[in-house]
Coordinates of N, CA and C and ligand atoms in Angstrom, one line a residue:
X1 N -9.5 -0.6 -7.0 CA -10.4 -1.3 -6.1 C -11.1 -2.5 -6.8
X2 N -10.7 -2.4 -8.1 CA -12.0 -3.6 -8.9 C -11.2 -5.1 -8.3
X3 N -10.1 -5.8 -8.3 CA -10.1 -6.5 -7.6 C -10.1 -7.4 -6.5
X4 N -10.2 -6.1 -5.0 CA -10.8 -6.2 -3.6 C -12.6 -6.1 -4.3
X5 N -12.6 -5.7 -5.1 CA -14.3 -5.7 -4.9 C -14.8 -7.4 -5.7
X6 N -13.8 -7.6 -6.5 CA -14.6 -9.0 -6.8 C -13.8 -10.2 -6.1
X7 N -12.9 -9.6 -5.1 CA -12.6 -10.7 -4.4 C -13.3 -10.9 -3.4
X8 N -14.0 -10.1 -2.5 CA -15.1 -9.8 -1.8 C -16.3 -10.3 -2.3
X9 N -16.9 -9.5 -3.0 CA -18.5 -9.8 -3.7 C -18.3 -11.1 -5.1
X10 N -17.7 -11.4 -5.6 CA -17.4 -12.1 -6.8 C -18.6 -11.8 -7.7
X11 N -18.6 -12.5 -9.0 CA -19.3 -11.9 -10.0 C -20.8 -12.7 -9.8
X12 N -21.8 -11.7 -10.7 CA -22.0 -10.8 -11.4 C -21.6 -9.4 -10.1
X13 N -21.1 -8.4 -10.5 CA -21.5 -7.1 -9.5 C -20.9 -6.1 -10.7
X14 N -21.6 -4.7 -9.6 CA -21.7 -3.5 -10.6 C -21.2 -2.9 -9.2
X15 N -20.4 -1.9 -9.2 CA -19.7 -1.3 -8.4 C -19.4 0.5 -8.2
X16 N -19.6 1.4 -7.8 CA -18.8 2.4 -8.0 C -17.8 2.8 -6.7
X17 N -16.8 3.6 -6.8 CA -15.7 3.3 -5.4 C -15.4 4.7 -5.5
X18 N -16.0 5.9 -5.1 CA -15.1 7.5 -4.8 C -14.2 7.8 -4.0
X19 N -12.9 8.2 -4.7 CA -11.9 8.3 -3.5 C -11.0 9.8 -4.0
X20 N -10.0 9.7 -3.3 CA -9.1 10.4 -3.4 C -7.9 10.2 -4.4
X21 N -7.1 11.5 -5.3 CA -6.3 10.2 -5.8 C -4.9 11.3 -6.2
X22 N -3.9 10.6 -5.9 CA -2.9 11.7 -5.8 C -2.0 11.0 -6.9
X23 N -0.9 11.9 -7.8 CA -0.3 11.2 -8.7 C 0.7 12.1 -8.9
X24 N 1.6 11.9 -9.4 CA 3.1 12.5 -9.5 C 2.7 13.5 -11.0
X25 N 2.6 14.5 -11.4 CA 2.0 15.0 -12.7 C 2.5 16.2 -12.3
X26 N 3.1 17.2 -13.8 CA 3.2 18.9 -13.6 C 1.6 18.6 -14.0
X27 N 1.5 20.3 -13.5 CA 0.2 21.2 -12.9 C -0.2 21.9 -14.2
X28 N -1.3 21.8 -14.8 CA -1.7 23.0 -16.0 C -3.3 23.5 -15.4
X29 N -3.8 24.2 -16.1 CA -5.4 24.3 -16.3 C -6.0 23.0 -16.0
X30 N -5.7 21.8 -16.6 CA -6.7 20.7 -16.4 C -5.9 19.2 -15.4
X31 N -5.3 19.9 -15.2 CA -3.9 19.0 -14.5 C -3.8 19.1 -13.0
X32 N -4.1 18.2 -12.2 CA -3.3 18.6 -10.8 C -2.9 17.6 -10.1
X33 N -2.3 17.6 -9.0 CA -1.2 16.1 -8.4 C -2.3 15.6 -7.3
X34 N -3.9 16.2 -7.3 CA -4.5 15.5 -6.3 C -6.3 15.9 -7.1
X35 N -6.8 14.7 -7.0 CA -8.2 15.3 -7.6 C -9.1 13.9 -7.1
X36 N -10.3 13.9 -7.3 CA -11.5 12.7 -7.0 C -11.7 12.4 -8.0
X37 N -11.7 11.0 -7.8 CA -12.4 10.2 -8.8 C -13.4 9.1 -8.5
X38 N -14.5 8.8 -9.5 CA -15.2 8.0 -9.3 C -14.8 6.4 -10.2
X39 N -14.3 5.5 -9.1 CA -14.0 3.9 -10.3 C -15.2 3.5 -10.3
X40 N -15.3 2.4 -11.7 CA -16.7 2.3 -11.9 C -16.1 0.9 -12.4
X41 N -17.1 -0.7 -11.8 CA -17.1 -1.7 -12.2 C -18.5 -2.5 -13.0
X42 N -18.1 -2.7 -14.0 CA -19.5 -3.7 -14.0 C -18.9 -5.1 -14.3
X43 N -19.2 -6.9 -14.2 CA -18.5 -7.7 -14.1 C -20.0 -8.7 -14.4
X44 N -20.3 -9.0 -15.6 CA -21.3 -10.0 -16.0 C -21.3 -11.0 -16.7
X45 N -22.0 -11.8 -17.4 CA -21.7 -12.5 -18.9 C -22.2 -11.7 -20.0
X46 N -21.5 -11.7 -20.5 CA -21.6 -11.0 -21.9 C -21.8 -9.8 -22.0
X47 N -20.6 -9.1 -21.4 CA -20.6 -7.5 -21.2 C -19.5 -7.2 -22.3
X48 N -20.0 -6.3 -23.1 CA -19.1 -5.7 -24.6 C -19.0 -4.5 -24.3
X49 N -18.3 -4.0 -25.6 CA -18.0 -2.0 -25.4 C -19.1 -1.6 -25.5
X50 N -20.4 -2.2 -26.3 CA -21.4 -1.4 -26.7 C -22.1 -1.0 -25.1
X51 N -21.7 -2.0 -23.7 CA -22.5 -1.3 -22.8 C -21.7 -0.4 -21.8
X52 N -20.5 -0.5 -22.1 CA -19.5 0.3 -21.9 C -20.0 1.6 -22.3
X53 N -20.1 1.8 -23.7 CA -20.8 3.0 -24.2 C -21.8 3.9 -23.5
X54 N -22.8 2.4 -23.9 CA -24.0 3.1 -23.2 C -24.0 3.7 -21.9
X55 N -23.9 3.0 -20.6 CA -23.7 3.1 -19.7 C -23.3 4.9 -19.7
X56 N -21.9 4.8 -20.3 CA -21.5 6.3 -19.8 C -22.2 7.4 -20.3
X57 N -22.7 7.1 -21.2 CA -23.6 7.8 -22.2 C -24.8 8.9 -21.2
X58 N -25.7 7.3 -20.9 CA -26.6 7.9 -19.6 C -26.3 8.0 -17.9
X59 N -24.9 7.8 -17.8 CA -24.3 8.7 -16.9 C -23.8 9.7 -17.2
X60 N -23.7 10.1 -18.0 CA -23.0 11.4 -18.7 C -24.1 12.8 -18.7
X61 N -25.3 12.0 -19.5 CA -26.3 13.1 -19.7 C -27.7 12.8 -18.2
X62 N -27.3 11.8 -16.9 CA -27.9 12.1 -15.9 C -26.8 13.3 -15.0
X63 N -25.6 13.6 -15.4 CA -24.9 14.6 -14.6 C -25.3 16.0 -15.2
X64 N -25.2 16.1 -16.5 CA -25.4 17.2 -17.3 C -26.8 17.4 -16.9
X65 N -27.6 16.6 -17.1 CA -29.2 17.1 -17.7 C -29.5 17.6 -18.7
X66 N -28.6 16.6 -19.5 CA -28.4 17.0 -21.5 C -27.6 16.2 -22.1
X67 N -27.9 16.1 -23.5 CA -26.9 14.8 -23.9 C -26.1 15.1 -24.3
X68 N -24.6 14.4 -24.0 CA -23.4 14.6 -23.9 C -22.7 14.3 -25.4
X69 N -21.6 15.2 -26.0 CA -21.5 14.4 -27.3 C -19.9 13.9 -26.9
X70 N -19.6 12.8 -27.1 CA -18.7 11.8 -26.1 C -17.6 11.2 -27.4
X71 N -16.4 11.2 -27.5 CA -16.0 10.3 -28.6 C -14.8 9.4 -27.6
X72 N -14.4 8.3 -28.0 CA -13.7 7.6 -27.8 C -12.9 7.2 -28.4
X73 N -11.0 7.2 -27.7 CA -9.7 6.9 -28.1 C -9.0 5.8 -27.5
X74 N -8.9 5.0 -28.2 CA -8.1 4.1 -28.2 C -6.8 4.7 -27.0
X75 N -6.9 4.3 -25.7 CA -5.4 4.5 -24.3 C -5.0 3.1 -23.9
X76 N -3.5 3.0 -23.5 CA -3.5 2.4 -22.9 C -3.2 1.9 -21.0
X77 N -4.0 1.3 -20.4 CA -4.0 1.3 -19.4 C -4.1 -0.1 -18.6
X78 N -2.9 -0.5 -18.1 CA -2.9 -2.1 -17.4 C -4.0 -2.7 -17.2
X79 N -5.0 -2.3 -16.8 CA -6.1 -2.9 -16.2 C -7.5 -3.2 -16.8
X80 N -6.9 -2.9 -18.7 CA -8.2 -2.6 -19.3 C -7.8 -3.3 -20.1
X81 N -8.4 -3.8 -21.2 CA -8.0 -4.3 -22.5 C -9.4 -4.9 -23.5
X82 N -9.8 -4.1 -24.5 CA -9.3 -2.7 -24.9 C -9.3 -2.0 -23.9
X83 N -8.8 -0.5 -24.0 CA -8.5 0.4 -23.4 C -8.9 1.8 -23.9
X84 N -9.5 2.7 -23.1 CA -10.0 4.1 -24.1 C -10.2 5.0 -23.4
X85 N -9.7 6.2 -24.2 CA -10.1 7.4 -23.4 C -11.5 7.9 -23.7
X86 N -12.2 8.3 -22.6 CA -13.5 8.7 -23.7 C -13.6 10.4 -23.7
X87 N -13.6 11.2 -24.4 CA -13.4 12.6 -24.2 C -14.7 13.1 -24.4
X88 N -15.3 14.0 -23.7 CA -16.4 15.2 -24.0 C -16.2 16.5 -24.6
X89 N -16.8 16.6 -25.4 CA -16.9 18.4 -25.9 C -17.0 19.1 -24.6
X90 N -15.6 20.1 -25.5 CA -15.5 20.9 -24.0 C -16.7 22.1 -23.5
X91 N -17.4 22.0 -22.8 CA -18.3 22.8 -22.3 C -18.4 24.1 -22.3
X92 N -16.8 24.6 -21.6 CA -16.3 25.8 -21.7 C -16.5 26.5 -22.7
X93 N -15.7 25.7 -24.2 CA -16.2 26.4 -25.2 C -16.6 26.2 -26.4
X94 N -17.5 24.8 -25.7 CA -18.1 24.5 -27.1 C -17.4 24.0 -28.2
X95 N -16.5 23.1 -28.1 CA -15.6 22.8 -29.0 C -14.8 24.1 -29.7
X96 N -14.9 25.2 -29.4 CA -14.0 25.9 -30.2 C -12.5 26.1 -29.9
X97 N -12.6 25.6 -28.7 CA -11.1 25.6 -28.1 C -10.6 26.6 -27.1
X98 N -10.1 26.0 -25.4 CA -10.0 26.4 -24.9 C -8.8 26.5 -24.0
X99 N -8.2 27.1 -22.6 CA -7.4 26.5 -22.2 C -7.4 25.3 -21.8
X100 N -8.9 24.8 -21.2 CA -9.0 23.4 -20.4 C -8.8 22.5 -21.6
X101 N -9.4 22.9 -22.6 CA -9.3 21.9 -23.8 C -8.1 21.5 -24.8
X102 N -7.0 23.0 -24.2 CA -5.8 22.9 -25.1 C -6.2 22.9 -26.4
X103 N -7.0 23.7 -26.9 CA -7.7 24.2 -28.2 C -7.8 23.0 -28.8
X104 N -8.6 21.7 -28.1 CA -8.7 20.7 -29.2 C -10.2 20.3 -29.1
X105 N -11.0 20.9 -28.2 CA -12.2 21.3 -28.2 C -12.7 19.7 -27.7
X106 N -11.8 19.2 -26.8 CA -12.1 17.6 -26.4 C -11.7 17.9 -25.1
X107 N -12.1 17.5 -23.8 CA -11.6 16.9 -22.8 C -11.8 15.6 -22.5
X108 N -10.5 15.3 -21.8 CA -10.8 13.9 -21.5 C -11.6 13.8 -20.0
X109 N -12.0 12.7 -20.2 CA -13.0 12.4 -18.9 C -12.9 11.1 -18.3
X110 N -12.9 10.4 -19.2 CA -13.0 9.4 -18.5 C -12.1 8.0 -19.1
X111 N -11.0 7.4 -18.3 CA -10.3 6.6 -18.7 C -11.4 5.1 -18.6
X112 N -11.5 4.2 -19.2 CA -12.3 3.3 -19.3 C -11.8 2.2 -20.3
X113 N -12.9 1.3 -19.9 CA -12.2 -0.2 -20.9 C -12.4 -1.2 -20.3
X114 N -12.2 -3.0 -21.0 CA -13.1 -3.9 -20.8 C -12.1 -4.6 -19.6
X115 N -12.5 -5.0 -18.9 CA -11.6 -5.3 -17.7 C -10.7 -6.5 -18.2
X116 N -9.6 -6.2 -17.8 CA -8.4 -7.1 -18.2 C -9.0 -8.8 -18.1
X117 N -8.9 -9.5 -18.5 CA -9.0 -11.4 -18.1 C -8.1 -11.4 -17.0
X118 N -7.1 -10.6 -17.0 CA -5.9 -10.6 -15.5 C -6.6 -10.5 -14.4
X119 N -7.6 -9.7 -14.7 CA -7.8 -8.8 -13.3 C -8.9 -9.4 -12.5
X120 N -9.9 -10.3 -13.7 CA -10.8 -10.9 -13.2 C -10.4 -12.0 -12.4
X121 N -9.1 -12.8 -13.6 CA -8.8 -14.0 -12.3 C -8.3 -13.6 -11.4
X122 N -7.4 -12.2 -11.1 CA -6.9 -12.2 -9.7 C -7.8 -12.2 -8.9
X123 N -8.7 -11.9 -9.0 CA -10.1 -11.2 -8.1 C -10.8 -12.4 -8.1
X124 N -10.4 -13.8 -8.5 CA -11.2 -15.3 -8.3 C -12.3 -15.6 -9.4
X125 N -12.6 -14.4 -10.1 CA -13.5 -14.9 -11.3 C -13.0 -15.6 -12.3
X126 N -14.0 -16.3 -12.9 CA -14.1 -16.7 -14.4 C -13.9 -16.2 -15.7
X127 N -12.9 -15.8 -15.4 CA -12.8 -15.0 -17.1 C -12.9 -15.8 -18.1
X128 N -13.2 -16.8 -18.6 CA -13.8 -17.5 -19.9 C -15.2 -17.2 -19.4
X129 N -16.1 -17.2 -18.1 CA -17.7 -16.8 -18.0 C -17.9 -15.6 -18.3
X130 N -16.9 -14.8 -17.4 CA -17.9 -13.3 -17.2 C -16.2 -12.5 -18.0
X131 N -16.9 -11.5 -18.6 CA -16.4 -9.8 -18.7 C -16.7 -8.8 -17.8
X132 N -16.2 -7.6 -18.2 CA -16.8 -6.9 -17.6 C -16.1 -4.9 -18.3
X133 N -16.5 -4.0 -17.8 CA -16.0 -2.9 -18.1 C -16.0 -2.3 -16.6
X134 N -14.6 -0.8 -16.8 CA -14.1 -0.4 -16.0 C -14.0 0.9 -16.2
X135 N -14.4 1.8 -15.4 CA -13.3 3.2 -15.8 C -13.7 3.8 -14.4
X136 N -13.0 5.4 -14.7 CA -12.5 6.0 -13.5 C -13.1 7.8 -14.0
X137 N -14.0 7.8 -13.3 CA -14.8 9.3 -13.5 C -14.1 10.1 -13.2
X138 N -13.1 11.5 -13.7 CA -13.0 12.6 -12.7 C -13.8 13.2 -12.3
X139 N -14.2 13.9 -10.8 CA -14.7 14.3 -10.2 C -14.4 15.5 -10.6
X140 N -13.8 16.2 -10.3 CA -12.7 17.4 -10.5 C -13.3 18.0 -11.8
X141 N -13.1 17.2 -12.8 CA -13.5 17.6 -14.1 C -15.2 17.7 -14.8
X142 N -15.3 16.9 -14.2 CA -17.1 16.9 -14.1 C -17.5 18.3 -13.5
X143 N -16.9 18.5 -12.6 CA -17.6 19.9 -11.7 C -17.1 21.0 -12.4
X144 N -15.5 21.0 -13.5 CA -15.2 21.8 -14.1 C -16.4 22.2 -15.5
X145 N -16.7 21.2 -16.1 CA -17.4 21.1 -16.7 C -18.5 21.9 -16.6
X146 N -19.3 21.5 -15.5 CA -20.6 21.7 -14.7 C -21.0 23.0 -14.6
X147 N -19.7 23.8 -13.9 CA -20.0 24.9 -13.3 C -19.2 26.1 -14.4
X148 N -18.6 25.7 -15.1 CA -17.4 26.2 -16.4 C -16.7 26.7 -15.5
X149 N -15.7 26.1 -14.7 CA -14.6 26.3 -14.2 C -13.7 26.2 -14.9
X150 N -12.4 27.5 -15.3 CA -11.9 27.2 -16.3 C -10.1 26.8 -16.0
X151 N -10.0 26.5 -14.4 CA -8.8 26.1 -13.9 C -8.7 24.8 -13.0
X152 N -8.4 24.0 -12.8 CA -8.8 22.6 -11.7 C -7.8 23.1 -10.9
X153 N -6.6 24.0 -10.5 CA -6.1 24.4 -9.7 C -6.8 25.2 -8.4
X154 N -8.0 25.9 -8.8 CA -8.7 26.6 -8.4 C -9.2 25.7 -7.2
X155 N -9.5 24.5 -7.1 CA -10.7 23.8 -6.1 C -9.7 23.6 -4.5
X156 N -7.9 23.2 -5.2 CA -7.2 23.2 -3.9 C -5.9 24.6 -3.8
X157 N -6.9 25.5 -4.6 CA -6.0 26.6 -4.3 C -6.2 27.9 -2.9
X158 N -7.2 27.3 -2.0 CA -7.3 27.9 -0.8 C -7.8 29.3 -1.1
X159 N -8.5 29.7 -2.1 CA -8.7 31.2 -2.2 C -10.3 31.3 -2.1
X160 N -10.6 31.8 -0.6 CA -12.2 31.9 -0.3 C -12.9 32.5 -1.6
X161 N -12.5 33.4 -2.1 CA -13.8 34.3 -3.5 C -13.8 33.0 -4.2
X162 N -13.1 31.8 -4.4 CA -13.1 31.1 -5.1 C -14.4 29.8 -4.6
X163 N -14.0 29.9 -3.3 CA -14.6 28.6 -2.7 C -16.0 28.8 -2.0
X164 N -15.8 30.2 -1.4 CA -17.5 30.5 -1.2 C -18.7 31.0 -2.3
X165 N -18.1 30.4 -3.2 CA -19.2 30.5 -4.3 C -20.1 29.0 -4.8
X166 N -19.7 28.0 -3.6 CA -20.4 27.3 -3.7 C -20.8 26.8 -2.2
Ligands
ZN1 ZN1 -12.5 24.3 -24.5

């Protein structure tokens, strides 16, 4: 959505876009071929990683209601450059290792990064003026997190003991 949204609004803008999102992927504990996500735009002068960071930082610990310990890896993704995964200690179990976490005591959360110079000009901005950062919240995974769900299969698995518990 980031560039219908700055072809529309042009820069400065800050954006978020929740949708639906389906993808060709095998199925595990943290894996499924349909889940929500939240895209997130910011598009200013002089936007770096450091507010990339921050940003997620205190979105991270206004979902939790606690501070998040967050690390960040180097991914790559068309639309970003740099590009990063940002992962959270896994909730479940505490970094000790889990199924969701595939015993590496990380999940990933959030794909993110500084918005391509491509993407700006397609979208009619100034990329020598403005930057900007981008990423894409799981929904899915946040509420895994949240509520220590320890399967993401579980949300479109149609099984009421599962779903009337919220
Ligand atoms: Zn874990």
């Amino acid at each position: 959505m980031q560039v219908r949204a700055l072809e529309k609004y042009g820069a400065p803008i800050r954006a978020v876009v929740p949708g639906k999102v389906f993808r060709y992927e095998a199925t595990d504990a943290s894996h499924d071929t349909t889940f929500w996500q939240l895209e997130g735009l910011v598009v200013a002068e002089g936007i770096t990683v450091s507010h990339l960071i921050g940003v997620m930082k205190e979105l991270l610990k206004g979902i939790f209601k606690k501070e998040v310990e967050i690390r960040l890896r180097p991914g790559y993704f068309p639309f970003v450059e740099p590009g990063f995964e940002l992962d959270v200690k896994c909730f479940i179990c505490a970094g000790s290792g889990c199924s969701v976490c595939k015993k590496s005591g990380w999940v990933e959360l959030m794909p993110c990064g500084l918005v391509h110079p491509n993407v700006l000009r397609g979208g009619g901005v100034d990329s020598e003026k403005y930057s900007g950062f981008a990423f894409g919240l799981g929904l899915s995974r946040i509420a895994m997190m949240k509520y220590k769900i320890d399967d993401v299969r579980l949300f479109l698995g149609g099984d009421l003991r599962f779903l009337e518990q919220f």
